[in-house]
Short mmCIF file of C-alpha atoms (C1' of nucleotides) in Angstrom, two decimals:
data_model
loop_
_atom_site.label_atom_id
_atom_site.label_comp_id
_atom_site.label_asym_id
_atom_site.label_seq_id
_atom_site.Cartn_x
_atom_site.Cartn_y
_atom_site.Cartn_z
CA MET A 49 156.65 36.08 38.68
CA SER A 50 154.71 39.05 37.32
CA THR A 51 153.20 41.53 39.72
CA ALA A 52 150.55 44.17 39.05
CA LEU A 53 149.34 47.12 41.06
CA VAL A 54 145.70 48.09 41.28
CA TRP A 55 145.19 51.74 42.20
CA LEU A 56 141.80 51.87 43.92
CA ARG A 57 139.86 55.11 43.96
CA ASN A 58 136.05 55.18 43.82
CA ASP A 59 135.78 51.44 43.32
CA LEU A 60 136.13 49.81 46.74
CA ARG A 61 134.76 46.40 45.82
CA LEU A 62 136.01 43.04 44.56
CA ALA A 63 133.18 42.09 42.22
CA ASP A 64 132.69 43.96 38.96
CA ASN A 65 135.98 45.74 39.44
CA PRO A 66 137.48 45.84 35.94
CA ALA A 67 140.94 46.92 37.10
CA LEU A 68 141.19 44.26 39.80
CA HIS A 69 139.71 41.65 37.50
CA ALA A 70 142.23 42.33 34.74
CA ALA A 71 145.15 42.45 37.15
CA ALA A 72 144.20 39.13 38.73
CA LYS A 73 143.67 37.53 35.33
CA ASN A 74 146.96 38.67 33.84
CA HIS A 75 149.36 38.53 36.77
CA GLN A 76 150.43 36.04 39.43
CA LYS A 77 150.56 38.63 42.17
CA VAL A 78 148.39 41.67 42.78
CA VAL A 79 148.95 44.50 45.22
CA ALA A 80 146.20 47.06 45.80
CA LEU A 81 146.91 50.68 46.65
CA TYR A 82 144.80 53.52 47.91
CA VAL A 83 146.27 57.01 48.01
CA HIS A 84 144.98 59.91 50.07
CA GLU A 85 145.89 62.28 47.31
CA GLU A 86 147.60 65.61 47.58
CA ALA A 87 147.39 67.17 44.15
CA PRO A 88 146.55 70.64 42.90
CA GLY A 89 142.99 71.05 41.67
CA LEU A 90 141.67 67.98 43.48
CA ARG A 91 138.81 68.79 45.80
CA PRO A 92 139.59 67.60 49.33
CA ILE A 93 137.07 65.04 50.52
CA GLY A 94 134.41 66.22 52.98
CA ALA A 95 134.57 65.19 56.62
CA ALA A 96 131.58 62.82 56.62
CA ALA A 97 132.67 61.12 53.42
CA ARG A 98 136.18 60.82 54.85
CA TRP A 99 134.72 58.93 57.78
CA TRP A 100 132.89 56.59 55.43
CA LEU A 101 136.02 56.14 53.35
CA HIS A 102 137.96 54.98 56.41
CA GLN A 103 135.41 52.26 57.18
CA SER A 104 135.22 51.29 53.55
CA LEU A 105 138.99 50.91 53.26
CA GLU A 106 139.08 48.66 56.30
CA SER A 107 136.27 46.63 54.81
CA ILE A 108 137.83 46.10 51.41
CA ALA A 109 141.22 45.39 53.01
CA ARG A 110 139.58 42.43 54.80
CA ASP A 111 137.87 41.26 51.63
CA LEU A 112 141.07 41.55 49.61
CA ALA A 113 142.98 39.57 52.22
CA GLU A 114 140.50 36.72 51.63
CA ILE A 115 141.84 36.42 48.08
CA GLY A 116 145.47 37.01 49.02
CA VAL A 117 145.70 40.64 47.95
CA THR A 118 147.25 43.19 50.27
CA LEU A 119 145.89 46.73 50.37
CA GLU A 120 148.38 49.48 51.08
CA VAL A 121 147.08 52.91 52.04
CA HIS A 122 149.36 55.84 51.40
CA ALA A 123 149.19 59.62 51.44
CA GLY A 124 150.92 61.96 49.04
CA LYS A 125 151.31 62.55 45.36
CA PRO A 126 149.90 59.53 43.57
CA GLU A 127 152.61 59.38 40.92
CA ALA A 128 155.34 59.23 43.53
CA VAL A 129 153.42 56.61 45.51
CA LEU A 130 152.89 54.49 42.40
CA ARG A 131 156.54 54.75 41.38
CA ALA A 132 157.70 53.70 44.83
CA ALA A 133 155.26 50.81 44.86
CA LEU A 134 156.21 49.64 41.39
CA LYS A 135 159.83 49.59 42.50
CA GLY A 136 159.17 48.11 45.92
CA HIS A 137 157.05 45.25 44.58
CA ASP A 138 159.09 44.78 41.43
CA ALA A 139 155.89 45.29 39.46
CA GLU A 140 155.55 46.37 35.86
CA THR A 141 151.87 47.19 35.40
CA VAL A 142 149.33 49.50 37.04
CA TYR A 143 145.58 49.11 36.60
CA TRP A 144 142.90 51.56 37.58
CA ASN A 145 139.26 52.32 36.88
CA ARG A 146 138.62 55.70 35.31
CA ARG A 147 137.28 58.80 36.96
CA TYR A 148 135.65 61.72 35.21
CA GLY A 149 136.36 65.04 36.90
CA PRO A 150 138.49 67.42 34.82
CA ALA A 151 141.25 67.64 37.45
CA GLU A 152 141.28 63.88 38.00
CA ARG A 153 141.43 63.15 34.29
CA GLU A 154 144.30 65.52 33.81
CA LEU A 155 146.13 64.03 36.77
CA ASP A 156 145.54 60.46 35.66
CA ALA A 157 146.55 61.20 32.07
CA GLY A 158 149.78 62.79 33.26
CA ILE A 159 150.61 59.84 35.48
CA LYS A 160 149.83 57.38 32.71
CA GLN A 161 152.07 59.19 30.27
CA ALA A 162 154.92 59.55 32.76
CA LEU A 163 154.85 55.91 33.82
CA LYS A 164 154.57 54.67 30.26
CA SER A 165 157.54 56.72 29.16
CA ASP A 166 159.49 55.00 31.92
CA GLY A 167 158.59 51.62 30.49
CA PHE A 168 155.72 50.62 32.77
CA SER A 169 152.32 49.48 31.52
CA VAL A 170 149.24 51.40 32.58
CA GLU A 171 145.72 50.18 31.92
CA SER A 172 142.66 52.30 32.63
CA MET A 173 139.29 50.56 32.73
CA PRO A 174 135.60 51.57 32.78
CA GLY A 175 134.78 53.56 35.89
CA ASN A 176 131.96 54.17 38.32
CA VAL A 177 129.16 54.75 35.77
CA LEU A 178 126.73 52.77 33.63
CA ILE A 179 128.19 54.06 30.42
CA GLU A 180 131.43 55.92 29.76
CA PRO A 181 130.40 59.57 29.25
CA TRP A 182 131.88 59.84 25.76
CA LEU A 183 130.00 56.76 24.52
CA ILE A 184 126.59 58.38 24.74
CA GLN A 185 125.73 61.49 22.75
CA THR A 186 122.88 63.22 20.94
CA GLY A 187 122.00 62.73 17.29
CA GLN A 188 124.16 65.78 16.60
CA ASP A 189 127.12 64.09 18.31
CA LYS A 190 126.94 66.50 21.20
CA PRO A 191 126.77 65.99 24.97
CA TYR A 192 123.25 65.74 26.35
CA SER A 193 121.80 68.71 28.17
CA VAL A 194 118.30 67.25 28.70
CA PHE A 195 117.67 64.21 30.82
CA THR A 196 114.76 62.53 29.03
CA PRO A 197 116.52 61.95 25.68
CA PHE A 198 119.64 60.94 27.61
CA TRP A 199 117.58 58.34 29.46
CA LYS A 200 115.81 57.14 26.32
CA ASN A 201 119.16 56.56 24.69
CA LEU A 202 120.82 55.04 27.74
CA ARG A 203 118.11 52.45 28.26
CA THR A 204 118.63 51.08 24.78
CA MET A 205 122.37 50.65 25.28
CA ASP A 206 124.15 47.52 26.35
CA ILE A 207 125.27 48.04 29.90
CA ALA A 208 128.33 45.89 30.54
CA ALA A 209 127.56 42.76 32.53
CA PRO A 210 129.23 42.71 35.95
CA LEU A 211 132.52 40.86 36.30
CA PRO A 212 133.02 38.22 38.98
CA ALA A 213 135.26 38.82 41.97
CA PRO A 214 138.74 37.34 41.55
CA LYS A 215 139.60 34.23 43.53
CA GLY A 216 142.74 33.51 45.51
CA LYS A 217 144.23 32.01 48.65
CA SER A 218 143.50 33.99 51.77
CA SER A 219 146.23 35.88 53.53
CA ARG A 220 146.53 37.67 56.82
CA PHE A 221 144.57 40.88 57.26
CA ARG A 222 145.95 43.89 58.98
CA PRO A 223 144.25 47.24 59.45
CA VAL A 224 144.93 49.97 56.92
CA ASP A 225 144.32 53.73 56.96
CA ALA A 226 145.86 53.76 60.42
CA ASP A 227 146.54 57.49 60.46
CA TYR A 228 142.86 58.36 60.44
CA GLU A 229 141.67 59.71 63.77
CA GLU A 230 137.99 59.14 64.28
CA PRO A 231 136.17 62.41 64.92
CA HIS A 232 134.01 62.68 68.01
CA TRP A 233 130.86 62.37 65.89
CA ALA A 234 131.92 59.10 64.29
CA GLY A 235 129.92 57.01 66.73
CA LYS A 236 126.80 59.00 65.93
CA LEU A 237 127.02 58.34 62.19
CA GLY A 238 128.03 54.76 62.79
CA GLN A 239 124.61 53.93 64.23
CA TYR A 240 122.97 54.52 60.89
CA TRP A 241 125.19 52.74 58.43
CA SER A 242 126.67 49.42 57.59
CA ILE A 243 129.65 49.93 55.32
CA GLY A 244 131.42 47.87 52.70
CA GLU A 245 130.76 45.68 49.67
CA THR A 246 128.76 42.99 51.47
CA ALA A 247 126.58 45.58 53.17
CA ALA A 248 125.99 47.32 49.85
CA GLN A 249 124.84 44.10 48.18
CA GLU A 250 122.54 43.35 51.11
CA ARG A 251 121.09 46.84 50.89
CA LEU A 252 120.27 46.34 47.23
CA THR A 253 118.67 42.96 47.87
CA THR A 254 116.60 44.30 50.75
CA PHE A 255 115.50 47.29 48.70
CA LEU A 256 114.39 45.15 45.77
CA ASP A 257 112.66 42.59 47.97
CA GLU A 258 110.90 44.95 50.32
CA SER A 259 110.68 48.48 48.97
CA VAL A 260 110.94 48.86 45.23
CA VAL A 261 107.24 48.16 44.62
CA ASP A 262 106.40 51.21 46.74
CA TYR A 263 109.23 53.29 45.32
CA PRO A 264 107.41 55.38 42.68
CA GLU A 265 104.73 56.62 45.06
CA GLY A 266 106.59 56.37 48.36
CA ARG A 267 109.89 57.97 47.41
CA ASP A 268 108.55 61.48 47.99
CA PHE A 269 107.54 60.83 51.59
CA PRO A 270 110.54 61.27 53.84
CA ALA A 271 109.02 59.39 56.76
CA LYS A 272 108.63 56.29 54.61
CA ASP A 273 111.60 54.02 54.29
CA VAL A 274 111.26 53.07 50.61
CA THR A 275 114.32 54.67 49.03
CA SER A 276 117.35 52.52 48.36
CA ARG A 277 119.87 54.46 50.46
CA LEU A 278 122.55 53.09 48.15
CA SER A 279 124.06 56.51 47.42
CA PRO A 280 127.05 56.36 49.77
CA HIS A 281 127.83 52.81 48.66
CA LEU A 282 127.77 54.04 45.07
CA ARG A 283 129.88 57.04 45.99
CA PHE A 284 132.79 54.82 46.98
CA GLY A 285 132.07 52.10 44.47
CA GLU A 286 131.25 49.48 47.09
CA ILE A 287 128.64 48.56 44.54
CA SER A 288 128.73 49.51 40.87
CA PRO A 289 125.86 51.04 38.93
CA ARG A 290 126.26 48.18 36.44
CA GLN A 291 125.66 45.65 39.20
CA ILE A 292 122.55 47.53 40.29
CA TRP A 293 121.33 47.71 36.71
CA HIS A 294 121.68 44.00 36.05
CA THR A 295 120.49 42.86 39.47
CA ALA A 296 117.38 44.98 39.09
CA GLN A 297 116.68 43.55 35.62
CA ALA A 298 117.17 40.02 36.91
CA PHE A 299 114.81 40.76 39.80
CA LEU A 300 112.22 41.95 37.32
CA HIS A 301 112.40 38.75 35.29
CA ALA A 302 112.52 36.44 38.29
CA HIS A 303 109.43 37.91 39.91
CA HIS A 304 107.38 38.64 36.82
CA SER A 305 106.64 41.94 38.49
CA LYS A 306 105.46 45.02 36.74
CA ALA A 307 108.29 46.97 35.21
CA GLY A 308 107.11 50.37 36.42
CA PRO A 309 108.70 50.56 39.86
CA VAL A 310 112.03 49.04 38.83
CA ASP A 311 112.07 51.28 35.80
CA LYS A 312 111.50 54.34 37.93
CA PHE A 313 114.36 53.32 40.20
CA LEU A 314 116.70 52.75 37.27
CA SER A 315 115.80 56.14 35.82
CA GLU A 316 117.02 57.67 39.07
CA LEU A 317 120.21 55.66 38.68
CA ALA A 318 120.42 57.17 35.20
CA TRP A 319 120.23 60.67 36.72
CA ARG A 320 123.43 59.73 38.49
CA ASP A 321 125.06 58.93 35.16
CA PHE A 322 123.63 62.17 33.76
CA SER A 323 125.50 64.04 36.49
CA TYR A 324 128.74 62.31 35.56
CA HIS A 325 128.01 63.15 31.94
CA GLN A 326 127.90 66.81 33.00
CA LEU A 327 131.01 66.50 35.13
CA TYR A 328 132.88 65.06 32.17
CA HIS A 329 131.76 67.56 29.58
CA ARG A 330 131.54 70.83 31.51
CA PRO A 331 134.22 72.84 33.26
CA ASN A 332 134.26 72.92 37.07
CA ILE A 333 130.57 72.32 37.76
CA ALA A 334 131.06 72.96 41.48
CA GLU A 335 131.78 76.61 40.73
CA ILE A 336 130.52 77.57 37.28
CA PRO A 337 126.79 77.74 36.51
CA MET A 338 126.06 75.51 33.54
CA GLN A 339 123.61 78.09 32.23
CA GLU A 340 125.90 81.03 31.67
CA LYS A 341 123.28 83.73 32.25
CA TYR A 342 123.08 82.87 35.95
CA SER A 343 126.61 84.11 36.49
CA SER A 344 125.12 87.56 36.84
CA LEU A 345 122.61 86.68 39.57
CA ARG A 346 123.21 88.77 42.67
CA TRP A 347 123.16 86.43 45.62
CA ARG A 348 122.62 87.80 49.09
CA HIS A 349 125.44 87.83 51.60
CA ALA A 350 123.68 86.64 54.74
CA PRO A 351 126.04 84.66 56.95
CA ALA A 352 123.71 84.53 59.94
CA GLN A 353 120.90 83.07 57.85
CA LEU A 354 123.30 80.63 56.22
CA ARG A 355 124.41 79.54 59.66
CA ALA A 356 120.80 79.11 60.81
CA TRP A 357 120.12 77.01 57.72
CA GLU A 358 123.18 74.83 58.28
CA LYS A 359 122.25 74.16 61.87
CA GLY A 360 118.60 73.47 61.20
CA LYS A 361 117.31 76.54 63.03
CA THR A 362 115.38 78.34 60.33
CA GLY A 363 112.01 78.09 62.03
CA ILE A 364 110.65 76.12 59.06
CA PRO A 365 110.16 72.63 60.48
CA ILE A 366 110.71 70.46 57.40
CA VAL A 367 113.80 72.46 56.44
CA ASP A 368 115.18 72.16 59.95
CA ALA A 369 114.33 68.45 60.06
CA GLY A 370 116.27 67.81 56.86
CA LEU A 371 119.35 69.70 57.92
CA ARG A 372 119.35 68.02 61.31
CA GLU A 373 118.95 64.62 59.66
CA LEU A 374 122.01 65.52 57.60
CA TRP A 375 124.03 66.56 60.64
CA GLU A 376 123.01 63.47 62.58
CA THR A 377 123.24 60.78 59.90
CA GLY A 378 125.35 62.16 57.03
CA TYR A 379 122.34 61.72 54.76
CA MET A 380 119.15 63.50 53.75
CA HIS A 381 116.03 62.25 52.01
CA ASN A 382 115.87 63.31 48.37
CA ARG A 383 112.60 65.26 48.53
CA VAL A 384 113.92 67.11 51.56
CA ARG A 385 117.21 67.88 49.81
CA MET A 386 115.16 69.66 47.15
CA LEU A 387 113.19 71.57 49.77
CA VAL A 388 116.15 72.78 51.80
CA ALA A 389 118.06 73.69 48.63
CA SER A 390 115.08 75.62 47.28
CA PHE A 391 114.72 77.44 50.58
CA LEU A 392 118.40 78.43 50.59
CA THR A 393 118.71 79.50 46.97
CA LYS A 394 115.26 81.00 46.42
CA ASN A 395 113.79 82.15 49.73
CA LEU A 396 117.10 83.17 51.27
CA LEU A 397 118.63 83.96 47.87
CA ILE A 398 121.95 82.60 49.09
CA ASP A 399 124.45 81.29 46.53
CA TRP A 400 123.91 77.61 45.70
CA ARG A 401 127.66 77.08 46.09
CA GLU A 402 127.34 77.77 49.83
CA GLY A 403 124.80 75.00 50.16
CA GLU A 404 126.79 72.72 47.93
CA ARG A 405 129.84 73.16 50.14
CA TRP A 406 127.86 72.39 53.29
CA PHE A 407 126.47 69.21 51.73
CA TRP A 408 129.95 68.34 50.51
CA ASP A 409 131.25 68.37 54.05
CA CYS A 410 128.27 66.70 55.74
CA LEU A 411 126.99 64.09 53.30
CA VAL A 412 128.48 60.61 53.33
CA ASP A 413 127.35 60.27 49.72
CA ALA A 414 128.67 63.59 48.35
CA ASP A 415 130.41 63.03 45.05
CA GLU A 416 131.84 65.62 42.71
CA ALA A 417 129.23 64.96 40.02
CA ASN A 418 125.89 64.59 41.74
CA ASN A 419 126.29 67.12 44.52
CA PRO A 420 127.10 70.12 42.32
CA ALA A 421 124.84 69.03 39.45
CA SER A 422 121.88 68.61 41.78
CA TRP A 423 122.46 71.95 43.48
CA GLN A 424 122.59 73.62 40.10
CA TRP A 425 119.41 71.80 39.18
CA VAL A 426 117.50 73.19 42.15
CA ALA A 427 119.03 76.65 41.83
CA GLY A 428 117.82 76.71 38.23
CA CYS A 429 121.22 77.20 36.64
CA GLY A 430 121.84 73.52 35.91
CA LEU A 431 120.99 71.38 32.91
CA ASP A 432 117.34 70.45 32.43
CA ALA A 433 116.90 72.37 35.66
CA ALA A 434 113.87 73.35 37.65
CA PRO A 435 112.50 76.57 36.06
CA TYR A 436 113.36 79.62 38.11
CA PHE A 437 109.75 80.24 39.04
CA ARG A 438 109.42 76.83 40.62
CA ILE A 439 109.78 77.85 44.22
CA PHE A 440 108.72 75.31 46.78
CA ASN A 441 106.60 76.43 49.67
CA PRO A 442 108.16 74.33 52.44
CA VAL A 443 105.02 74.52 54.57
CA THR A 444 102.77 73.28 51.76
CA GLN A 445 105.32 70.66 50.81
CA GLY A 446 105.52 69.53 54.41
CA GLU A 447 101.77 69.19 54.61
CA ARG A 448 101.67 67.27 51.34
CA PHE A 449 104.57 64.89 51.88
CA ASP A 450 104.77 64.70 55.65
CA GLY A 451 101.14 65.17 56.50
CA SER A 452 101.31 63.22 59.73
CA GLY A 453 104.45 65.13 60.72
CA ASP A 454 106.40 61.96 61.47
CA PHE A 455 109.54 63.17 59.73
CA VAL A 456 109.47 66.56 61.41
CA ARG A 457 108.78 65.12 64.84
CA ARG A 458 111.65 62.72 64.52
CA TRP A 459 114.26 65.41 63.87
CA VAL A 460 112.69 68.46 65.53
CA PRO A 461 111.55 66.99 68.84
CA GLU A 462 111.00 70.34 70.53
CA ILE A 463 107.81 70.84 68.53
CA ALA A 464 106.69 67.20 68.54
CA ALA A 465 103.72 67.87 70.84
CA LEU A 466 102.03 70.16 68.34
CA PRO A 467 98.95 68.80 66.58
CA ASP A 468 99.38 67.82 62.92
CA LYS A 469 97.56 70.93 61.82
CA PHE A 470 100.39 73.19 63.02
CA ILE A 471 103.41 70.89 62.87
CA HIS A 472 104.69 72.52 59.67
CA ALA A 473 104.02 76.10 60.72
CA PRO A 474 104.36 76.40 64.50
CA ALA A 475 104.38 80.19 64.47
CA ASP A 476 100.84 80.14 63.06
CA ALA A 477 99.48 78.13 65.97
CA PRO A 478 97.21 79.89 68.47
CA GLN A 479 98.84 80.82 71.75
CA ASP A 480 96.93 78.27 73.82
CA ILE A 481 97.96 75.42 71.51
CA LEU A 482 101.59 76.53 71.73
CA ALA A 483 101.40 76.77 75.50
CA LYS A 484 99.87 73.31 75.73
CA ALA A 485 102.74 71.94 73.58
CA ASP A 486 105.20 73.77 75.80
CA ILE A 487 106.52 75.85 72.90
CA ALA A 488 107.55 79.48 72.95
CA ILE A 489 108.17 80.77 69.42
CA GLY A 490 111.44 82.67 69.30
CA SER A 491 112.67 80.88 72.39
CA THR A 492 112.20 77.09 72.39
CA TYR A 493 111.85 77.09 68.59
CA PRO A 494 112.86 79.87 66.17
CA ARG A 495 110.48 82.22 64.48
CA PRO A 496 110.84 81.66 60.69
CA ILE A 497 113.95 83.51 59.48
CA ALA A 498 112.20 84.38 56.21
CA ASP A 499 108.69 85.40 55.26
CA LEU A 500 107.79 82.83 52.60
CA LYS A 501 105.50 85.07 50.60
CA GLN A 502 107.79 88.08 50.57
CA THR A 503 110.99 86.12 49.85
CA ARG A 504 109.27 84.19 47.08
CA GLN A 505 108.52 87.47 45.32
CA ARG A 506 112.09 88.66 45.92
CA ALA A 507 113.42 85.50 44.24
CA LEU A 508 111.07 85.91 41.28
CA ASP A 509 112.32 89.47 40.86
CA ALA A 510 116.00 88.53 41.10
CA TYR A 511 115.73 85.52 38.82
CA GLY A 512 113.43 87.38 36.47
CA ALA A 513 116.02 90.14 36.12
CA VAL A 514 118.59 87.56 35.02
CA SER A 515 116.25 86.12 32.39
CA ALA A 516 115.28 89.55 31.11
CA GLN A 517 118.92 90.57 30.88
CA ALA A 518 119.77 87.38 28.99
CA ALA A 519 116.96 88.09 26.52
CA ASP A 520 118.44 91.49 25.64
"C1'" DT B 211 110.10 66.51 40.66
"C1'" DG B 212 105.07 74.31 41.86
"C1'" DG B 213 102.68 78.25 43.83
"C1'" DC B 214 99.39 81.65 43.59
"C1'" DG B 215 95.84 84.66 42.39
"C1'" DA B 216 91.91 85.19 39.37
"C1'" DT B 217 88.04 83.21 37.31
"C1'" DT B 218 84.32 80.06 36.95
"C1'" DG B 219 80.59 77.40 38.16
"C1'" DG B 220 78.72 75.14 41.73
"C1'" DT B 221 76.45 75.63 46.44
"C1'" DC C 73 81.45 80.40 50.41
"C1'" DC C 74 83.80 76.00 48.02
"C1'" DA C 75 86.76 73.31 44.68
"C1'" DA C 76 88.40 73.02 40.12
"C1'" DT C 77 90.70 75.21 36.37
"C1'" DC C 78 93.86 78.42 34.15
"C1'" DG C 79 97.54 81.72 33.15
"C1'" DC C 80 101.34 83.77 34.75
"C1'" DC C 81 105.77 84.02 37.28
#
DNA sequence: TGGCGATTGGT
DNA sequence: CCAATCGCC
């Protein structure tokens, strides 16, 4: 009887899982493995994502048991784990779905070569993207560096249709990932999320049925609940981008609805692929600015301000609201991510890598493509990035996109009693209004840690110096 | 997927 | 004085 191993990584689902599908089709018995990897160059997973991963592993272990596949969770060097498993299960073939980070690719290629030279079969399959990064390129056969042509090309391509989940006779489930100790904040995050493949599919259905029509206009308003919130499910592959693509197209046809909103949503999904495109083609995007000239930008060393930013105590309400939402839920609304990142990199002139690291640790959806690529985008050093002179005014942005202050009041309750007029700039409120709202600036709520006008000019000067230097 | 100050043309 | 427009960063 032939046995195959499936090495699961960022693909914790049964449906549209090419590696699992091929293993089940070609072999009588399938054993699934997950490895908490210890390998040089691999970025250790952040704490919030690690929490999500634990839940997701338990979830897929249950689902796999339903089709008679056991999931084993190990820790260590993946090659050693795979060798031991191949021997222990008397298996001859390993399947996995590809990943795209430079370190991961090198690791996987080395394992593949080593196992093959020992007589095992290794099959790598399409990974957690719409299109493999090397299958889409410019007319000059180069990687894309601008999103719009990337998107125009991508939307004309055939995105692989999702594969069905394998079938099988159910077996007994037992918990996996037993060594994980839940952190004290696990219960807090747990209130906000429902984890696993079934939950991910339900989220997509709910989003399409209830929210996608309002997505293009509503997505910029953090108090509105019209974004998909699929990002952490995508991060761990509980749902694949190909499934989202095809489900969204089918929804469009079934409802004869206008293409605009669905199209807008899919273009955001394409941004995700664009990030993986960058991860694949560029060296170490979490550390190296993709626009070389920004290597010379002199970031400020300001640990106290960084700390205030992290903890949501900057004195700028919408910035604080976003960072507290992150701390509380492991997530932050997209518009607010842009605002807090702009405030850190431009107003505070603190290195984007500091912010990227904080997000990496706190976000349940942090992945090694989108988190660094998006930080570089805001900081101005990324591909197709925001121009350096685009500096958000977080007060103006708050008034525009959270005019009623609902988002701020939810996460910054100590200023909730302020009238709308001052909710985004408490320090500007007259003394009697502050007293009536029971607020003492500098005591119950911080005075802004940066003067927006002055720090804006400082950023323009610093960024301008980089551009001028590059023009020499 | 900006902000801001200056200008303009209207009160 | 005001909103709308424009050029620059």
